[in-house]
Structures are given as structure tokens and as C-alpha cells.
């Protein structure tokens, strides 16, 4: 690829290609998670990363990228955040990793989470978002004694059998939009679990009212992301989250906010602070540990007492390991520095506004939807409010073309429109300016290609 004015050109990636071919001999598909594969859009092959620093990553071919992939969310403090990294290294050197017994740092990390997140009186740590959601769903059933979980089409809540349904169901299997059918997201999930789920479209008040009117007494919980982030980025309609809160309370069901992405990202207290609606149970993961692997489940004292008093057994060998707890304590302290979220949101807004302007100037209709620290550029003439609209309106081919143009200019984010662009506290004004310069050229290239 040729050098462009003011912007580095991304090379062909011969080392990445060679590494993928080597990795494929021993690692299934050559990658550690399906979202990193060529099938997920990383064409012709994913860049193999050599290192990350702050808002940038460098690949093995020497290409430097401004990183809006951010590990699919966790690198909220940028790559190698100095204080968190130091805290983890010190704890490892001075303490160890896993004891199978409690220790003081664990309580210090828990105190940080309880203080920050308004809906959490008590917390337990886990190792991945999937685990945390799996626990939340089972705990909701245990506490209420009810079988049903209501979840929304287009959301992803991890890969546990109980929730890995209807993420992106094919149209021909998904049923009518007012009453979608639960569709397993892959083979191997017992079909009998369909009877434990009710799936509805998000942002549809009439549909959720109808479900609760008909089956409310059997509903253990409504499970939702407070901002829909696994079908691009879709905002809740005004009053929708509050309505879910009131509806669940009225029917004796629990409200679970899956804040695996939004927790510590939208605000220190997550989306529940940002939108001012408190759930009964909260799951956290990607924003929690400054990029180290950790997740958490927390909630009101009355519910979490089921765990505290041994009525529900929450277990896990690696729960609350030293890496996780040192990371949580240091990351939450870092995020608690006054002004952190104001600066993050201001930069995010500048980037979103700039992208809107660049697309407008190029004559490319897009909807930049999000809240600043996380957003998506929908290639669509009109706003997207739910999964069915995304499936009908979003132009995936044009998005992919734009992604390629951005990637070749050193701007990194996921090639699928169903993912997001993430901002870290380390993205600078220069990063934003360079991104917008690249975006102007990329939109113009898409306009010409139409
Ligand atoms: C909203 C949401 N919940 C749960 C998960 C699962 O988290 P993990 O990948 O840590 O298992 C994800 C992962 O992307 C997510 O976005």
C-alpha cells in the first residue's frame, strides 16, 4: 500500500500472514476466540500484535495503529496502564497468585466496587463476563423460585447455555418481530432450554408489557444490557430502562443489568449511574480491571445474602485471585481521579461529532450512535432502535469497505458493524484529529465506490 499524506500506510502484513499459518497448526483456527478470526471479518488475516502502549498497538509487521478495538473493551485505561501494571507486578512478587483462602487485598478490591457502583451492596469476583452472567441468571432463579428469563434479541450475554440464544438469529428462524422465537446461537445447546427463555425486541414497551402481563408471575428476571452493545450500539429510548425497572418491581421479578461492557466505562458507577436506573443484580467485567482478566457479580444485600449465607453456592478456583484483585483496586483508584469521565466523554463526543461531519461532507449517510466512550458508525439512512432494524437497514458491505479504508490508514477497530469503537483515557486530541483525517478520506472513498 502507498504512503498517504500525513498518515502512515499500513503494510501488507507478511509476518502476520506467516504467523497465522503457523498458529493454525496448533491453535484451533489460529486465534484464541472466534471474534478474532478471518470469518469474523479480519480479512485477509488478522494483524498479529507485537505490543500495545496507551492508545496505540503495533503489529509484527511494524504497523502502528490508533486502537479503538481496545481488546473489545477492557483496555479502558489504555495498554500497559503504568499504575495498574505496577500494582499487579508488585502483588505477584510480594504475595503470589492463588491461595484458596481469603486475603486482605480481596476485601480492598470489593470495597472499591461497592463504593463505586450504586446498585451493588455486596460483590463476588469471577473470571469472565460469561461466568458472571451465568451466576446472575441462576441466582435470580434461586431467589425468586421462578423459571423464566426474559432477554432481548441482538444482545450477547456470554456463551453459557442458559443465555447463548438469539444474539443474531437468522431471519427465517427468528419468528415474528412482536414475538420472536428463542434461537440457540450455536450447536450443542439443549433445545429444552428454549422453554426457560422469553425473547423480545428491545425498546419495545408494548411487547415487554404483554410478556409480563401474560407470564410475569413465572419471570425470575429481565436480563438486559443498559446500552445495547452487541448489535452495534443502540441507545435505550427515553424512559425505557425506568419502565423495565418499574415493571420488574411490580411483578416481583428481578432486573439484571449486564454491565460487562458499560460498567466503569460510561461512568464510575456504570450505566446505572449514567442513566439513573438501579438494577437488582449487576454483572461487570471489561471495565473493571484495567485490562487484566476479572469479572464480578453484585447486587442488593437481600439478594447477595443468598451467597453470603450459603443458600447459593458461588464457587471458582480462580475467583478473587491476586492478579484480579490487585488490578481492580488499582484500576478503580485510577478511574476515581476527578475529571476522568468528563475528559473521556468530551473526547468521545468530539470524535463522534467529527465522524458525523466527515460522513456528511462526503455524502455518506451514517448514524453515529453511542455515548462517547463507546459507539458505532451505522451505515444506515435512519437511526437503529433494535435488532430487526439493524438486520434490515445496516449496510454491512459499505461498513466493511469503510473499515478497510480506516485500517489501511492505521485506525484499528473491529471489522464487524455489530461490534463497537471504544475509547480509552489515553486517547489524545492528536489521536482524534488523525482519526478524523483518516475518516474523511475513508468516507470519500466509500462515496466514490458506491
Ligand atoms: C454484554 C456482555 N455480556 C457478557 C459477555 C461475556 O463476557 P466474556 O467474554 O468475558 O465471557 C460479553 C462479552 O463480550 C458482553 O459483551
GROMACS .gro file of N, CA and C in nm, residues 221-308:
model
  264
  221UNK      N    1  -3.633  -1.299   3.604
  221UNK     CA    2  -3.562  -1.174   3.578
  221UNK      C    3  -3.576  -1.131   3.433
  222UNK      N    4  -3.569  -1.001   3.416
  222UNK     CA    5  -3.542  -0.945   3.283
  222UNK      C    6  -3.393  -0.916   3.280
  223UNK      N    7  -3.327  -0.972   3.179
  223UNK     CA    8  -3.182  -0.957   3.163
  223UNK      C    9  -3.158  -0.864   3.045
  224UNK      N   10  -3.086  -0.754   3.068
  224UNK     CA   11  -3.059  -0.661   2.958
  224UNK      C   12  -2.926  -0.591   2.976
  225UNK      N   13  -2.865  -0.557   2.863
  225UNK     CA   14  -2.759  -0.456   2.867
  225UNK      C   15  -2.830  -0.321   2.877
  226UNK      N   16  -2.781  -0.228   2.959
  226UNK     CA   17  -2.848  -0.098   2.966
  226UNK      C   18  -2.825  -0.013   2.842
  227UNK      N   19  -2.723  -0.047   2.768
  227UNK     CA   20  -2.696   0.014   2.638
  227UNK      C   21  -2.664  -0.106   2.550
  228UNK      N   22  -2.735  -0.119   2.438
  228UNK     CA   23  -2.719  -0.243   2.360
  228UNK      C   24  -2.591  -0.235   2.277
  229UNK      N   25  -2.495  -0.322   2.310
  229UNK     CA   26  -2.361  -0.308   2.252
  229UNK      C   27  -2.313  -0.432   2.179
  230UNK      N   28  -2.402  -0.524   2.155
  230UNK     CA   29  -2.359  -0.640   2.079
  230UNK      C   30  -2.433  -0.654   1.947
  231UNK      N   31  -2.515  -0.555   1.916
  231UNK     CA   32  -2.560  -0.531   1.780
  231UNK      C   33  -2.525  -0.387   1.755
  232UNK      N   34  -2.401  -0.363   1.718
  232UNK     CA   35  -2.351  -0.226   1.708
  232UNK      C   36  -2.374  -0.154   1.839
  233UNK      N   37  -2.421  -0.032   1.831
  233UNK     CA   38  -2.455   0.041   1.954
  233UNK      C   39  -2.596   0.098   1.938
  234UNK      N   40  -2.685   0.058   2.029
  234UNK     CA   41  -2.824   0.103   2.024
  234UNK      C   42  -2.858   0.161   2.160
  235UNK      N   43  -2.906   0.285   2.160
  235UNK     CA   44  -2.937   0.354   2.285
  235UNK      C   45  -3.076   0.314   2.335
  236UNK      N   46  -3.096   0.313   2.467
  236UNK     CA   47  -3.232   0.291   2.517
  236UNK      C   48  -3.317   0.415   2.487
  237UNK      N   49  -3.442   0.391   2.448
  237UNK     CA   50  -3.534   0.505   2.429
  237UNK      C   51  -3.556   0.573   2.564
  238UNK      N   52  -3.590   0.699   2.559
  238UNK     CA   53  -3.616   0.772   2.684
  238UNK      C   54  -3.716   0.697   2.771
  239UNK      N   55  -3.681   0.673   2.895
  239UNK     CA   56  -3.774   0.612   2.989
  239UNK      C   57  -3.781   0.460   2.983
  240UNK      N   58  -3.713   0.398   2.883
  240UNK     CA   59  -3.728   0.253   2.865
  240UNK      C   60  -3.670   0.174   2.984
  241UNK      N   61  -3.549   0.212   3.027
  241UNK     CA   62  -3.487   0.138   3.138
  241UNK      C   63  -3.568   0.156   3.266
  242UNK      N   64  -3.617   0.278   3.285
  242UNK     CA   65  -3.700   0.305   3.404
  242UNK      C   66  -3.828   0.219   3.399
  243UNK      N   67  -3.881   0.204   3.277
  243UNK     CA   68  -4.000   0.121   3.262
  243UNK      C   69  -3.969  -0.025   3.298
  244UNK      N   70  -3.855  -0.074   3.254
  244UNK     CA   71  -3.817  -0.212   3.289
  244UNK      C   72  -3.803  -0.226   3.440
  245UNK      N   73  -3.748  -0.122   3.503
  245UNK     CA   74  -3.732  -0.123   3.649
  245UNK      C   75  -3.869  -0.134   3.717
  246UNK      N   76  -3.962  -0.049   3.674
  246UNK     CA   77  -4.094  -0.046   3.739
  246UNK      C   78  -4.172  -0.175   3.714
  247UNK      N   79  -4.157  -0.224   3.591
  247UNK     CA   80  -4.230  -0.345   3.552
  247UNK      C   81  -4.182  -0.466   3.632
  248UNK      N   82  -4.051  -0.482   3.645
  248UNK     CA   83  -3.998  -0.597   3.720
  248UNK      C   84  -4.038  -0.586   3.867
  249UNK      N   85  -4.027  -0.466   3.922
  249UNK     CA   86  -4.066  -0.449   4.063
  249UNK      C   87  -4.213  -0.486   4.083
  250UNK      N   88  -4.297  -0.440   3.991
  250UNK     CA   89  -4.440  -0.465   4.004
  250UNK      C   90  -4.473  -0.614   4.000
  251UNK      N   91  -4.392  -0.691   3.927
  251UNK     CA   92  -4.422  -0.835   3.912
  251UNK      C   93  -4.337  -0.923   4.002
  252UNK      N   94  -4.260  -0.863   4.091
  252UNK     CA   95  -4.176  -0.944   4.181
  252UNK      C   96  -4.063  -1.015   4.108
  253UNK      N   97  -4.028  -0.965   3.989
  253UNK     CA   98  -3.915  -1.021   3.913
  253UNK      C   99  -3.792  -0.933   3.938
  254UNK      N  100  -3.675  -0.987   3.907
  254UNK     CA  101  -3.554  -0.908   3.924
  254UNK      C  102  -3.514  -0.842   3.792
  255UNK      N  103  -3.444  -0.730   3.804
  255UNK     CA  104  -3.386  -0.665   3.686
  255UNK      C  105  -3.235  -0.686   3.693
  256UNK      N  106  -3.182  -0.752   3.590
  256UNK     CA  107  -3.037  -0.774   3.582
  256UNK      C  108  -2.980  -0.683   3.475
  257UNK      N  109  -2.886  -0.598   3.513
  257UNK     CA  110  -2.812  -0.520   3.413
  257UNK      C  111  -2.681  -0.591   3.385
  258UNK      N  112  -2.665  -0.634   3.260
  258UNK     CA  113  -2.537  -0.689   3.217
  258UNK      C  114  -2.448  -0.571   3.180
  259UNK      N  115  -2.365  -0.532   3.276
  259UNK     CA  116  -2.275  -0.418   3.256
  259UNK      C  117  -2.132  -0.464   3.227
  260UNK      N  118  -2.122  -0.580   3.162
  260UNK     CA  119  -1.990  -0.632   3.126
  260UNK      C  120  -1.912  -0.529   3.044
  261UNK      N  121  -1.981  -0.459   2.954
  261UNK     CA  122  -1.912  -0.354   2.877
  261UNK      C  123  -1.932  -0.217   2.941
  262UNK      N  124  -2.054  -0.186   2.982
  262UNK     CA  125  -2.083  -0.048   3.026
  262UNK      C  126  -2.028  -0.016   3.166
  263UNK      N  127  -2.007  -0.120   3.249
  263UNK     CA  128  -1.958  -0.097   3.385
  263UNK      C  129  -1.823  -0.028   3.384
  264UNK      N  130  -1.809   0.076   3.462
  264UNK     CA  131  -1.687   0.157   3.473
  264UNK      C  132  -1.649   0.225   3.341
  265UNK      N  133  -1.730   0.206   3.236
  265UNK     CA  134  -1.698   0.271   3.108
  265UNK      C  135  -1.783   0.397   3.087
  266UNK      N  136  -1.914   0.387   3.112
  266UNK     CA  137  -1.999   0.504   3.091
  266UNK      C  138  -1.981   0.606   3.203
  267UNK      N  139  -1.954   0.555   3.323
  267UNK     CA  140  -1.933   0.638   3.442
  267UNK      C  141  -1.866   0.547   3.544
  268UNK      N  142  -1.816   0.603   3.653
  268UNK     CA  143  -1.756   0.518   3.755
  268UNK      C  144  -1.859   0.416   3.805
  269UNK      N  145  -1.983   0.461   3.818
  269UNK     CA  146  -2.091   0.371   3.861
  269UNK      C  147  -2.160   0.302   3.746
  270UNK      N  148  -2.100   0.306   3.626
  270UNK     CA  149  -2.153   0.234   3.510
  270UNK      C  150  -2.278   0.298   3.452
  271UNK      N  151  -2.348   0.219   3.370
  271UNK     CA  152  -2.468   0.270   3.304
  271UNK      C  153  -2.578   0.300   3.405
  272UNK      N  154  -2.579   0.227   3.517
  272UNK     CA  155  -2.685   0.253   3.617
  272UNK      C  156  -2.670   0.392   3.676
  273UNK      N  157  -2.546   0.439   3.691
  273UNK     CA  158  -2.526   0.578   3.734
  273UNK      C  159  -2.559   0.672   3.618
  274UNK      N  160  -2.511   0.639   3.499
  274UNK     CA  161  -2.527   0.726   3.382
  274UNK      C  162  -2.675   0.748   3.349
  275UNK      N  163  -2.754   0.638   3.352
  275UNK     CA  164  -2.896   0.651   3.318
  275UNK      C  165  -2.985   0.670   3.440
  276UNK      N  166  -2.929   0.655   3.559
  276UNK     CA  167  -3.006   0.679   3.682
  276UNK      C  168  -3.113   0.573   3.709
  277UNK      N  169  -3.084   0.447   3.672
  277UNK     CA  170  -3.178   0.337   3.699
  277UNK      C  171  -3.101   0.224   3.767
  278UNK      N  172  -3.146   0.181   3.884
  278UNK     CA  173  -3.071   0.078   3.958
  278UNK      C  174  -3.131  -0.060   3.937
  279UNK      N  175  -3.049  -0.156   3.899
  279UNK     CA  176  -3.096  -0.295   3.885
  279UNK      C  177  -3.087  -0.367   4.019
  280UNK      N  178  -3.140  -0.491   4.022
  280UNK     CA  179  -3.123  -0.575   4.141
  280UNK      C  180  -2.988  -0.646   4.139
  281UNK      N  181  -2.948  -0.686   4.019
  281UNK     CA  182  -2.820  -0.756   4.003
  281UNK      C  183  -2.741  -0.691   3.889
  282UNK      N  184  -2.610  -0.687   3.906
  282UNK     CA  185  -2.522  -0.626   3.805
  282UNK      C  186  -2.408  -0.722   3.775
  283UNK      N  187  -2.376  -0.735   3.646
  283UNK     CA  188  -2.254  -0.807   3.610
  283UNK      C  189  -2.154  -0.707   3.553
  284UNK      N  190  -2.028  -0.729   3.587
  284UNK     CA  191  -1.920  -0.639   3.546
  284UNK      C  192  -1.806  -0.722   3.489
  285UNK      N  193  -1.728  -0.665   3.400
  285UNK     CA  194  -1.606  -0.736   3.358
  285UNK      C  195  -1.508  -0.642   3.288
  286UNK      N  196  -1.544  -0.597   3.167
  286UNK     CA  197  -1.440  -0.539   3.082
  286UNK      C  198  -1.381  -0.408   3.133
  287UNK      N  199  -1.460  -0.329   3.205
  287UNK     CA  200  -1.405  -0.201   3.252
  287UNK      C  201  -1.338  -0.212   3.388
  288UNK      N  202  -1.345  -0.331   3.445
  288UNK     CA  203  -1.318  -0.345   3.588
  288UNK      C  204  -1.171  -0.354   3.625
  289UNK      N  205  -1.090  -0.416   3.544
  289UNK     CA  206  -0.955  -0.449   3.591
  289UNK      C  207  -0.841  -0.390   3.509
  290UNK      N  208  -0.866  -0.279   3.438
  290UNK     CA  209  -0.757  -0.217   3.363
  290UNK      C  210  -0.694  -0.312   3.262
  291UNK      N  211  -0.773  -0.406   3.210
  291UNK     CA  212  -0.723  -0.497   3.107
  291UNK      C  213  -0.681  -0.633   3.161
  292UNK      N  214  -0.680  -0.649   3.292
  292UNK     CA  215  -0.649  -0.781   3.349
  292UNK      C  216  -0.779  -0.862   3.359
  293UNK      N  217  -0.770  -0.994   3.349
  293UNK     CA  218  -0.893  -1.074   3.345
  293UNK      C  219  -0.962  -1.083   3.480
  294UNK      N  220  -1.078  -1.023   3.488
  294UNK     CA  221  -1.159  -1.026   3.609
  294UNK      C  222  -1.302  -0.989   3.573
  295UNK      N  223  -1.395  -1.044   3.649
  295UNK     CA  224  -1.536  -1.009   3.633
  295UNK      C  225  -1.597  -1.005   3.772
  296UNK      N  226  -1.722  -0.961   3.779
  296UNK     CA  227  -1.786  -0.955   3.911
  296UNK      C  228  -1.936  -0.964   3.895
  297UNK      N  229  -1.998  -1.015   4.000
  297UNK     CA  230  -2.143  -1.010   4.011
  297UNK      C  231  -2.175  -0.943   4.144
  298UNK      N  232  -2.268  -0.848   4.139
  298UNK     CA  233  -2.303  -0.778   4.263
  298UNK      C  234  -2.450  -0.742   4.262
  299UNK      N  235  -2.500  -0.704   4.379
  299UNK     CA  236  -2.640  -0.665   4.386
  299UNK      C  237  -2.679  -0.619   4.523
  300UNK      N  238  -2.809  -0.611   4.541
  300UNK     CA  239  -2.861  -0.566   4.670
  300UNK      C  240  -2.823  -0.667   4.778
  301UNK      N  241  -2.819  -0.619   4.902
  301UNK     CA  242  -2.780  -0.707   5.013
  301UNK      C  243  -2.877  -0.826   5.024
  302UNK      N  244  -3.007  -0.798   5.006
  302UNK     CA  245  -3.106  -0.906   5.022
  302UNK      C  246  -3.078  -1.021   4.927
  303UNK      N  247  -3.038  -0.988   4.805
  303UNK     CA  248  -3.012  -1.095   4.706
  303UNK      C  249  -2.875  -1.157   4.730
  304UNK      N  250  -2.775  -1.075   4.749
  304UNK     CA  251  -2.639  -1.128   4.765
  304UNK      C  252  -2.623  -1.205   4.896
  305UNK      N  253  -2.716  -1.181   4.990
  305UNK     CA  254  -2.714  -1.261   5.115
  305UNK      C  255  -2.734  -1.410   5.087
  306UNK      N  256  -2.799  -1.441   4.975
  306UNK     CA  257  -2.812  -1.582   4.937
  306UNK      C  258  -2.674  -1.646   4.923
  307UNK      N  259  -2.581  -1.569   4.869
  307UNK     CA  260  -2.442  -1.619   4.859
  307UNK      C  261  -2.376  -1.609   4.996
  308UNK      N  262  -2.392  -1.492   5.060
  308UNK     CA  263  -2.325  -1.469   5.189
  308UNK      C  264  -2.362  -1.576   5.291
   0.00000   0.00000   0.00000
